[in-house]
XYZ file of C-alpha atoms in Angstrom:
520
model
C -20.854 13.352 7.881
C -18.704 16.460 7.901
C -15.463 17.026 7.959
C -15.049 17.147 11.902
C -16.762 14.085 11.977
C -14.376 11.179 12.785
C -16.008 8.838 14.969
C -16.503 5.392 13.795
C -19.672 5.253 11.635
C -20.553 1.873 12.127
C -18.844 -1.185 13.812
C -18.995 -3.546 11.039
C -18.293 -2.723 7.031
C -21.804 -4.365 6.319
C -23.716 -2.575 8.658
C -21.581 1.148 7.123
C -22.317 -0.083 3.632
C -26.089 -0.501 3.886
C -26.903 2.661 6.290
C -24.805 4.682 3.315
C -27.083 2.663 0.664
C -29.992 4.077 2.670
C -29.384 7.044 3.559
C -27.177 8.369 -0.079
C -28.318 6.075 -2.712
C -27.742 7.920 -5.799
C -23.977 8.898 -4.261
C -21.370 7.758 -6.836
C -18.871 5.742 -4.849
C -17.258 3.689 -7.498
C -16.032 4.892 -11.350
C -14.504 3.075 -13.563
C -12.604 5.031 -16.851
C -12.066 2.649 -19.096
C -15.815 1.407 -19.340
C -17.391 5.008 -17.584
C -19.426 2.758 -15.681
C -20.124 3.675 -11.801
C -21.424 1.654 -8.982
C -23.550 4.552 -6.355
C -24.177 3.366 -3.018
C -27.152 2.191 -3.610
C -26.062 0.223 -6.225
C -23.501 -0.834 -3.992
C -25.604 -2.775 -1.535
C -27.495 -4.545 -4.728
C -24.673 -5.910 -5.681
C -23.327 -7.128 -2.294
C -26.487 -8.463 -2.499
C -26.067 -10.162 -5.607
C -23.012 -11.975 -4.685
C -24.273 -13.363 -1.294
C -26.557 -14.942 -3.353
C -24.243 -16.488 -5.055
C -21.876 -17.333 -2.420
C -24.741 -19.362 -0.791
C -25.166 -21.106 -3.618
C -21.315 -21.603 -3.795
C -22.450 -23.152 0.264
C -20.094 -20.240 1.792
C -20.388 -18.685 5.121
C -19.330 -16.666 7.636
C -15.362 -17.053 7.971
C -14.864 -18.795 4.974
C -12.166 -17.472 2.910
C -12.595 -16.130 -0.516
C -9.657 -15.147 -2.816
C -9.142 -13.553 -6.123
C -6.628 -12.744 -8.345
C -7.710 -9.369 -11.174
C -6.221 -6.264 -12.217
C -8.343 -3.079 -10.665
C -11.567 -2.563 -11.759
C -15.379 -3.258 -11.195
C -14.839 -6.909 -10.796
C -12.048 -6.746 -7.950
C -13.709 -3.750 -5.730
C -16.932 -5.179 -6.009
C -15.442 -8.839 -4.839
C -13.337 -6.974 -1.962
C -16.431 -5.529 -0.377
C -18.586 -7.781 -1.154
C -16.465 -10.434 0.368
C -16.374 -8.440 3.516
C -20.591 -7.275 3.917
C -21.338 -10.881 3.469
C -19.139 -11.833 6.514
C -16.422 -13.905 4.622
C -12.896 -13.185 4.700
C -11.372 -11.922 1.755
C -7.705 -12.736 0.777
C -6.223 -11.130 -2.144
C -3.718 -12.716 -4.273
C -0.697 -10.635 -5.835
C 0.267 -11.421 -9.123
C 3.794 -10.021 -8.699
C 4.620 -12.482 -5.787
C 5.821 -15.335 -7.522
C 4.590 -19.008 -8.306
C 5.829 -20.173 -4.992
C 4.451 -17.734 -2.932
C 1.284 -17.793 -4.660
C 0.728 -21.479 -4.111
C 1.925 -20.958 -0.693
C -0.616 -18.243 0.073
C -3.481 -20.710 -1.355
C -2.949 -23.493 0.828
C -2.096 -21.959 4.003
C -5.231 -19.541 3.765
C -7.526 -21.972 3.796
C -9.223 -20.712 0.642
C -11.879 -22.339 -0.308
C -13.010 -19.822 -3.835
C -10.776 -18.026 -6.187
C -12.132 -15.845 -8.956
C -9.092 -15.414 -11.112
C -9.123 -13.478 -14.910
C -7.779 -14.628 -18.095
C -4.467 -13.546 -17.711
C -3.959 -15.542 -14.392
C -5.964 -18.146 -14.667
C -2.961 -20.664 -15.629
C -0.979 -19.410 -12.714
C -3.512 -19.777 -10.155
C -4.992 -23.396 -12.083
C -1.121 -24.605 -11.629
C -1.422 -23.595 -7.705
C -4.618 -25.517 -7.482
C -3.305 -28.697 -9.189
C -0.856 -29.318 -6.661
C -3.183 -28.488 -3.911
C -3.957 -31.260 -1.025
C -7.576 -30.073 -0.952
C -10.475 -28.810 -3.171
C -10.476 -25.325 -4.031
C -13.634 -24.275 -6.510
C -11.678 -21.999 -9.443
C -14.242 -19.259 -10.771
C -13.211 -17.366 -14.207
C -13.535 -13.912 -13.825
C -13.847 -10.270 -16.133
C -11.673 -7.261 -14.588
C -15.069 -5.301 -15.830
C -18.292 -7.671 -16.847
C -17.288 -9.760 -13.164
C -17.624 -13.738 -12.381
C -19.043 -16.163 -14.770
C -20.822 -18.151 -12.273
C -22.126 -21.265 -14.211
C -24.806 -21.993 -11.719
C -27.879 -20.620 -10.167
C -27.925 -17.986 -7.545
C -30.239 -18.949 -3.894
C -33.228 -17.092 -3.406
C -31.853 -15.456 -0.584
C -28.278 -13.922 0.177
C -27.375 -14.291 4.209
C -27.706 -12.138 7.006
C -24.632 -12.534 8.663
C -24.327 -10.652 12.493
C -20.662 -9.077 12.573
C -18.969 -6.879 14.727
C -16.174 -5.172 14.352
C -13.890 -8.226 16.054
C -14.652 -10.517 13.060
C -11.703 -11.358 10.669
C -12.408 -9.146 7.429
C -9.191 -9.361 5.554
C -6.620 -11.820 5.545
C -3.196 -9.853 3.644
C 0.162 -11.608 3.208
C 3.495 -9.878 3.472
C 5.962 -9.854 1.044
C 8.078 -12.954 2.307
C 11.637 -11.187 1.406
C 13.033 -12.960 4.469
C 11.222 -16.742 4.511
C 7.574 -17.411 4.421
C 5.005 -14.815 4.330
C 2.891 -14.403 7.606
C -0.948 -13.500 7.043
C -2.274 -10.447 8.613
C -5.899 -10.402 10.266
C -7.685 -7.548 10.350
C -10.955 -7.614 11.711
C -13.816 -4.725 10.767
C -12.631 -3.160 13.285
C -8.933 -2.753 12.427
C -10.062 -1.775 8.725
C -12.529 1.085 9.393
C -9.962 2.256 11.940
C -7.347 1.857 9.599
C -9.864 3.823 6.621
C -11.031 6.512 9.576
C -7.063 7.524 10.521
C -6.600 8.458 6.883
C -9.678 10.703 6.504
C -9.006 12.157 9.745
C -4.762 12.778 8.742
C -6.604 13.972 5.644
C -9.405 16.153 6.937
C -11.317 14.407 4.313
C -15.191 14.728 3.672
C -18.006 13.083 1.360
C -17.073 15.781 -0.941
C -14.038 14.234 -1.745
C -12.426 11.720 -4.451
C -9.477 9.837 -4.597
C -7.969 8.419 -7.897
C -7.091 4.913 -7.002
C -3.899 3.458 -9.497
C -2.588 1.052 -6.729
C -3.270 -2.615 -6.971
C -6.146 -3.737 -4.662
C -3.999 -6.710 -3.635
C -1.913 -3.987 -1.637
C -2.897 -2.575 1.831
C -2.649 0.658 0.816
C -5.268 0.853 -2.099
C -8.101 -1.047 0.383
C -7.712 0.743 3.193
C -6.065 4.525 2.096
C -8.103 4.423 -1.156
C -11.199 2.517 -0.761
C -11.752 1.997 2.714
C -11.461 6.104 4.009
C -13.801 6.954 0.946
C -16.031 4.431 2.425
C -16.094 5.631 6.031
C -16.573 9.695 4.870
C -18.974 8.452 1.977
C -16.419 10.111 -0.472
C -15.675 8.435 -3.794
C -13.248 6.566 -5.872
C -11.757 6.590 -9.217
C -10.516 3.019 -9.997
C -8.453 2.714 -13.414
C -7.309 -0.622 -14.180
C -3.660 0.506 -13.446
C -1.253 3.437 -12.821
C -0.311 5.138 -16.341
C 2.024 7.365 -16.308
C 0.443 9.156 -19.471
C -2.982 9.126 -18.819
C -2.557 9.862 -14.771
C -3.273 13.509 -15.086
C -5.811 13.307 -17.406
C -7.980 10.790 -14.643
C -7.091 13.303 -12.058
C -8.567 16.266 -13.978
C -11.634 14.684 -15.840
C -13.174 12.654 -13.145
C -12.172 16.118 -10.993
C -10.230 13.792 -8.091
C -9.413 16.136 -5.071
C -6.308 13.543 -4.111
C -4.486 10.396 -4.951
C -2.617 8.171 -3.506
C 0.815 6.535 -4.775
C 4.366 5.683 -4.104
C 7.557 7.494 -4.547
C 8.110 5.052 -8.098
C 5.049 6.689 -9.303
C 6.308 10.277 -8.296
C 9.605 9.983 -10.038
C 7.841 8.751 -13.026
C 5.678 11.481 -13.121
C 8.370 13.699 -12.719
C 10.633 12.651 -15.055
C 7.536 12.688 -18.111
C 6.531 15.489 -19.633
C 2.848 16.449 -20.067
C 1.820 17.169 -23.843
C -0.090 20.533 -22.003
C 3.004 21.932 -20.439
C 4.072 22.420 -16.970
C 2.241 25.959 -16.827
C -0.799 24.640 -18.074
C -1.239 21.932 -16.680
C -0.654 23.380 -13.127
C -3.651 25.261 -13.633
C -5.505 22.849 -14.477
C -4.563 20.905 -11.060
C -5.534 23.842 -9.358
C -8.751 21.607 -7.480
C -6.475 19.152 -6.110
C -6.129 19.400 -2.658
C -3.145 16.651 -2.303
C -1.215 13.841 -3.370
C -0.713 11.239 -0.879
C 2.873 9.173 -0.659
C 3.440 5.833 1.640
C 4.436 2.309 1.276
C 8.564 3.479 1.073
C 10.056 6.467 2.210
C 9.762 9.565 0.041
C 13.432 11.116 -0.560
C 13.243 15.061 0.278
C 14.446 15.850 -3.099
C 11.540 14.312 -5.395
C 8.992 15.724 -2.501
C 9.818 19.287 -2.960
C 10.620 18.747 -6.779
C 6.974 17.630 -7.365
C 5.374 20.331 -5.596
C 7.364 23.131 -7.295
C 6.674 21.620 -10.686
C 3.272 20.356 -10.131
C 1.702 22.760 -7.926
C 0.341 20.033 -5.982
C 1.245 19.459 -2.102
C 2.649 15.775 -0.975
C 1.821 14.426 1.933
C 4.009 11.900 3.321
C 2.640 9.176 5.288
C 3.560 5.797 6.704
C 1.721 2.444 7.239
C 1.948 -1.058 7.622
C -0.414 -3.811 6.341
C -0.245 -5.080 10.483
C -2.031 -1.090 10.875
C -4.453 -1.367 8.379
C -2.480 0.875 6.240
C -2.826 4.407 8.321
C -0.165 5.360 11.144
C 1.373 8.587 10.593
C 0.883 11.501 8.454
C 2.417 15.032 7.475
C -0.381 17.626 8.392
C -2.268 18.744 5.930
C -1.335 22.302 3.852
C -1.273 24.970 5.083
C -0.081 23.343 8.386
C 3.512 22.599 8.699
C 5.054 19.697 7.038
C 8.675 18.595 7.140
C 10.433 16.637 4.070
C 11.973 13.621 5.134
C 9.046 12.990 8.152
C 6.558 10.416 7.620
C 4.608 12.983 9.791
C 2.808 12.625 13.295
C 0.292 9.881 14.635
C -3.364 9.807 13.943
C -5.941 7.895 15.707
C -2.707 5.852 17.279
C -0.263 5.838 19.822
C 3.634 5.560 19.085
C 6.932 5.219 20.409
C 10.302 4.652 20.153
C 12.152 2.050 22.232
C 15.409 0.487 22.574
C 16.446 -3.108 22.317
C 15.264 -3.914 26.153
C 12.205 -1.797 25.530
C 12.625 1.129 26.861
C 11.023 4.034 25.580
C 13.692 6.845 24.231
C 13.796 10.414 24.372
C 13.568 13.186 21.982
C 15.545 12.457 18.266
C 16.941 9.118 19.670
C 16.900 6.340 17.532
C 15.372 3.286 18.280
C 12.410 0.749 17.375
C 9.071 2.169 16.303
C 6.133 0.944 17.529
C 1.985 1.738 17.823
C -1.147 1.172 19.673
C -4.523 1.646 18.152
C -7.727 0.039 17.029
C -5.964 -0.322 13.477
C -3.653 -2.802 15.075
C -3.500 -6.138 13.738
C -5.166 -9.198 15.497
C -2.942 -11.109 14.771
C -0.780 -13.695 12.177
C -2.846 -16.097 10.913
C -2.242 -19.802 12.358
C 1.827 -18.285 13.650
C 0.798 -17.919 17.183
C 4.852 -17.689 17.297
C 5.116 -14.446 14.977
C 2.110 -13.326 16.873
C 3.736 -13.394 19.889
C 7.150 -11.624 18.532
C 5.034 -8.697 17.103
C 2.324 -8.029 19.968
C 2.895 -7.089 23.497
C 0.111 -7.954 25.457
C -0.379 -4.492 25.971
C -1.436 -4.339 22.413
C 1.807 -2.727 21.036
C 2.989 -3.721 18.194
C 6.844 -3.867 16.725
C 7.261 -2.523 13.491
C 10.941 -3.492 12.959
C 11.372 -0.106 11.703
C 14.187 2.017 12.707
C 12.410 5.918 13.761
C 13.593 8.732 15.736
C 10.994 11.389 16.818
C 12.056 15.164 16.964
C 10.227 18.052 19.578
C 6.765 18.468 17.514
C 6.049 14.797 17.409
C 7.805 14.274 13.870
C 8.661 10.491 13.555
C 11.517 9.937 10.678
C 12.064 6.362 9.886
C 15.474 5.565 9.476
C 15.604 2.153 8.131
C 14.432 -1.286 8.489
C 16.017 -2.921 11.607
C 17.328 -5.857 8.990
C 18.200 -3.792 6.469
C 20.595 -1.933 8.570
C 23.957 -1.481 7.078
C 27.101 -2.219 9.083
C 30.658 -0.800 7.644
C 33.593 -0.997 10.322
C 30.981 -0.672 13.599
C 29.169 2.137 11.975
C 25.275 2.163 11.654
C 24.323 3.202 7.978
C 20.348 3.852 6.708
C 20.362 3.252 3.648
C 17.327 5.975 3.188
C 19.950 8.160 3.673
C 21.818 7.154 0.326
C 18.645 6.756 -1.636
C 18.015 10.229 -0.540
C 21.334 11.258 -1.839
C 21.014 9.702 -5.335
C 17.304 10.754 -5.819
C 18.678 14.336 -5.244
C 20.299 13.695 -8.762
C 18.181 15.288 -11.702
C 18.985 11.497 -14.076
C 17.966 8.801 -11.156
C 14.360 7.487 -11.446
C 14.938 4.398 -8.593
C 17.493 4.300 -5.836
C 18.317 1.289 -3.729
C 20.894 1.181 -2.018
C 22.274 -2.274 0.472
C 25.016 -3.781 2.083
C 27.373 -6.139 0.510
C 29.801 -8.526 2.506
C 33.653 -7.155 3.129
C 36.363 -9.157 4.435
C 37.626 -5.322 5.668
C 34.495 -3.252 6.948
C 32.385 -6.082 7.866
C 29.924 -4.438 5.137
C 30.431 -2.171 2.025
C 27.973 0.188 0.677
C 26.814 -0.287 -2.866
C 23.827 0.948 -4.861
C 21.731 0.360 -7.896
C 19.860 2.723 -9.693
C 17.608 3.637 -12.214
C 18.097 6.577 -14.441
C 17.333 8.285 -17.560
C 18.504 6.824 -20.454
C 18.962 9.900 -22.256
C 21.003 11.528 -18.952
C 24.261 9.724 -20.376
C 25.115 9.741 -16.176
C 28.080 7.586 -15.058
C 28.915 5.823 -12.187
C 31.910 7.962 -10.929
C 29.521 11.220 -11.483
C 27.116 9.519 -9.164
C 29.776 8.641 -6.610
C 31.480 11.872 -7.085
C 27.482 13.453 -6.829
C 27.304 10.914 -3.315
C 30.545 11.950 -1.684
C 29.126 15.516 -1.468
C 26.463 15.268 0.183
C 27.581 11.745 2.163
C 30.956 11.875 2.972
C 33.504 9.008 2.194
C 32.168 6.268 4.829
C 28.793 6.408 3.552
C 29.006 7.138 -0.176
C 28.535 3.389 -2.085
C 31.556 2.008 -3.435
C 29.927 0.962 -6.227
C 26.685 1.850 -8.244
C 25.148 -0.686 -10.451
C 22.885 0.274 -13.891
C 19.287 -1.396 -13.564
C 16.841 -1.366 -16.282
C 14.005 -1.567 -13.225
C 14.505 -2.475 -9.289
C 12.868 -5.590 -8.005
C 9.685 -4.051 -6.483
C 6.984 -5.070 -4.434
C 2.941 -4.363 -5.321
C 2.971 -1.161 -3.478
C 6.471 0.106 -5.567
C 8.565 -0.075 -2.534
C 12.136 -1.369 -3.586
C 12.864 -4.681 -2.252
C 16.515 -4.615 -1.124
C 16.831 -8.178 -0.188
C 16.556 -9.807 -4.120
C 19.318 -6.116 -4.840
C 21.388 -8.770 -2.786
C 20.606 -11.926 -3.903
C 20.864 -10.144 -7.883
C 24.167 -9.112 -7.030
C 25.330 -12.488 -5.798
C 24.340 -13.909 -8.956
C 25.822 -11.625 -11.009
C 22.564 -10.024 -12.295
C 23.374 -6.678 -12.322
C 27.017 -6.626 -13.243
């Protein structure tokens, strides 16, 4: 495959697995740090293989549901794919989403396997217990893999797909009620893995560093699943490190990476034993960094290329898209700060509230068409029906304006919208603001109820302890760049922001913490 090459190279993730095998079997595709193990593609196919022949033991097949619950490493990637090549439907859990939502996830799946490790095993045995029907609990090492306790069959299935079965079965956060399962077919996730590499111009040459969690959209499909599709490769450390990030990215010689504004503040804001000078040369193979899952404020984008050397590409996706919508261009094509770039491989635009599509830098509704579009919400025919036109567009419930060049900037969240006295606030706008301020690490700002203004503006932020920053230095910092109506009121000390498993700040629990008192 070469770089030009973006057609779909195979309509089912079994069928792309084993032609790879075949055709590049001593390609690494999988490294692991911590152990320097590596799984080539070859090796790959064995060990999908391997676990079909346990999962027909296990009496699995084809649409059955399989779930685990790991930190990154062998164990995890090699369950996610081989999951998917042995036509079952894999449904990560997310150890960050609560009791509750875990036991929710668990029944309303349909799971019928969970391969869980040590350090979750109590959570998900707890979720089991109160279960109404059997679900078979498999121990599990983030590196060694299952401990199966039985006998493989002689045989691992052949399962026919096409790209319209169910592959993946991912559950949103939940912030406002229960959390609706996405279902992406094969289909939806090599589109989904194609649109990056083709946003990314990226080739079997290349290899990502992987420090998301693979219970996020945005590791399988940006960070496995566009490797996968360009035969590329893919360092997976058990988790992000802010010390030991640059040192992956330089000895396993990644050409990008993939994280979340969190992760680029962090790395801004910790200083490399080498040195800025130094260790900019030593990034000098890099090609880029990529940034999605929240909006990346202008500030931290250009402060991390001037001190890093290293171009940012901001993105945007949605676990309905299979990760990949838009993207900045890649260097030395024009990118604008602030832009979550143009489509790739999908249709967008922006509508009103009855629908109708608006015209250049008016604000409205985003929404897309493409192959990387969701099939639907699992067993919510309801939701289904709110999200999808039967044109196949789908709402995003993301407020966007596009400029002349096809530049979409989101705006804000349609429900996160802040209302003061009849005028519409982002609050983007004021995270921007505060990240523009040397001491703030996080930013979120949200609307509180006002007997006066309907809503009031507040933020909470995390900053440098060492900064000695005050809250009337940030607000004085805010009404410069805001003005009076937008600048927050108040601004509230956080040792961290509630986060989700992709790092974007989750401004509904900033509300329900300040109710409570939490952050007072």
């Amino acid at each position: 495959m070469t770089v030009l090459d973006y057609t779909p190279p195979a309509g089912d993730i079994r069928t792309l697995v084993h032609r790879h095998a075949q055709q590049w079997p001593e390609r690494a595709f999988l490294l692991f740090p911590e152990t320097g193990r590596s799984l080539t593609y070859g090796a790959l196919w064995d060990k999908t293989q391997h676990y079909g022949r346990y999962f027909a033991a296990l009496g699995l097949t084809k649409g059955d549901t399989v779930s685990f619950m790991l930190g990154n490493g062998q164990a995890a990637a090699e369950l996610f794919l081989a999951t998917l090549c042995n036509g079952c439907i894999t449904s990560p859990l997310n150890p960050a989403a609560g009791q509750e939502q875990i036991e929710y996830v668990l029944e309303h799946s349909d799971t019928r396997v969970v391969f869980v490790s040590a350090a979750y095993r109590e959570q998900v045995a707890c979720a089991i217990e109160k279960m109404n029907r059997a679900v078979l609990l498999i121990d599990a090492d983030v590196d060694q893999g299952p401990d199966w306790q039985m006998q493989p069959a002689t045989t691992a299935p052949d399962p026919q797909l096409d790209g319209s079965d169910s592959g993946l079965l991912m559950y949103t956060s939940g912030t406002t009620g229960r959390p609706k399962g996405v279902m992406l077919s094969h289909r939806n996730l090599l589109a989904g893995g194609m649109n990056t590499a083709r946003a990314h111009e990226l080739s079997g040459q290349d290899r990502a560093l992987c420090v998301l969690p693979l219970c996020h959209i945005n590791a399988q499909c940006v960070t496995v699943m566009a490797p996968l599709v360009t035969a590329g490769s893919v360092v997976m450390p058990h988790a992000f490190s802010v010390s030991m990030f640059w040192s992956w990215v330089i000895d396993q010689r990644c050409s990008w990476f993939s994280v979340v504004p969190t992760i680029i503040s962090y790395l801004m804001h910790h200083e490399h034993p080498a040195g800025d000078a130094e260790l900019r040369q030593a990034l000098a193979g890099v090609r880029f960094g990529r940034s999605a899952s929240a909006a990346l404020p202008p500030a931290l984008h250009a402060g991390f290329e001037e001190k890093f050397g290293v171009a940012i590409v901001e993105t945007m996706g949605l676990t309905e898209t299979a990760a990949q919508v838009l993207a900045n261009p890649m260097p030395p094509k024009r990118n604008k700060y602030g832009s979550s770039g143009l489509a790739f491989g999908t249709e967008v635009r922006i509508v009103d509230r009855q629908g109708n599509t608006l015209g250049q830098d008016e604000e409205g509704e985003l929404m897309i068409r493409g192959d990387c579009v969701m099939a639907g919400y699992y067993k919510n025919p309801q939701a289904t029906a709110e999200a999808l036109e039967a044109d196949g567009w789908l709402h995003t419930g993301d407020l966007a304006r596009q400029d002349a060049d096809g530049f979409v900037f989101i705006t804000g969240r349609l429900k996160e919208l802040i209302i003061k006295g009849g005028e519409n606030i982002a609050p983007r706008e004021i995270d921007d603001a505060l990240y523009a301020h040397p001491a703030v690490i996080e930013a979120g700002a949200i609307g509180i109820d006002d007997e006066h203004y309907g809503q009031e503006v507040v933020a909470c932020v995390k900053v440098d302890p060492q900064s000695g920053v005050t809250e009337q230095e940030l607000i004085a910092f805010c009404l410069g760049k805001l003005g009076r109506v937008k600048t927050p009121k108040n601004i509230y000390f956080l040792k961290e922001l509630p986060k989700g498993p992709s790092g974007k700040v989750q401004r509904l629990k900033l509300v329900d913490q300040l109710k409570s008192g939490q952050v007072i």
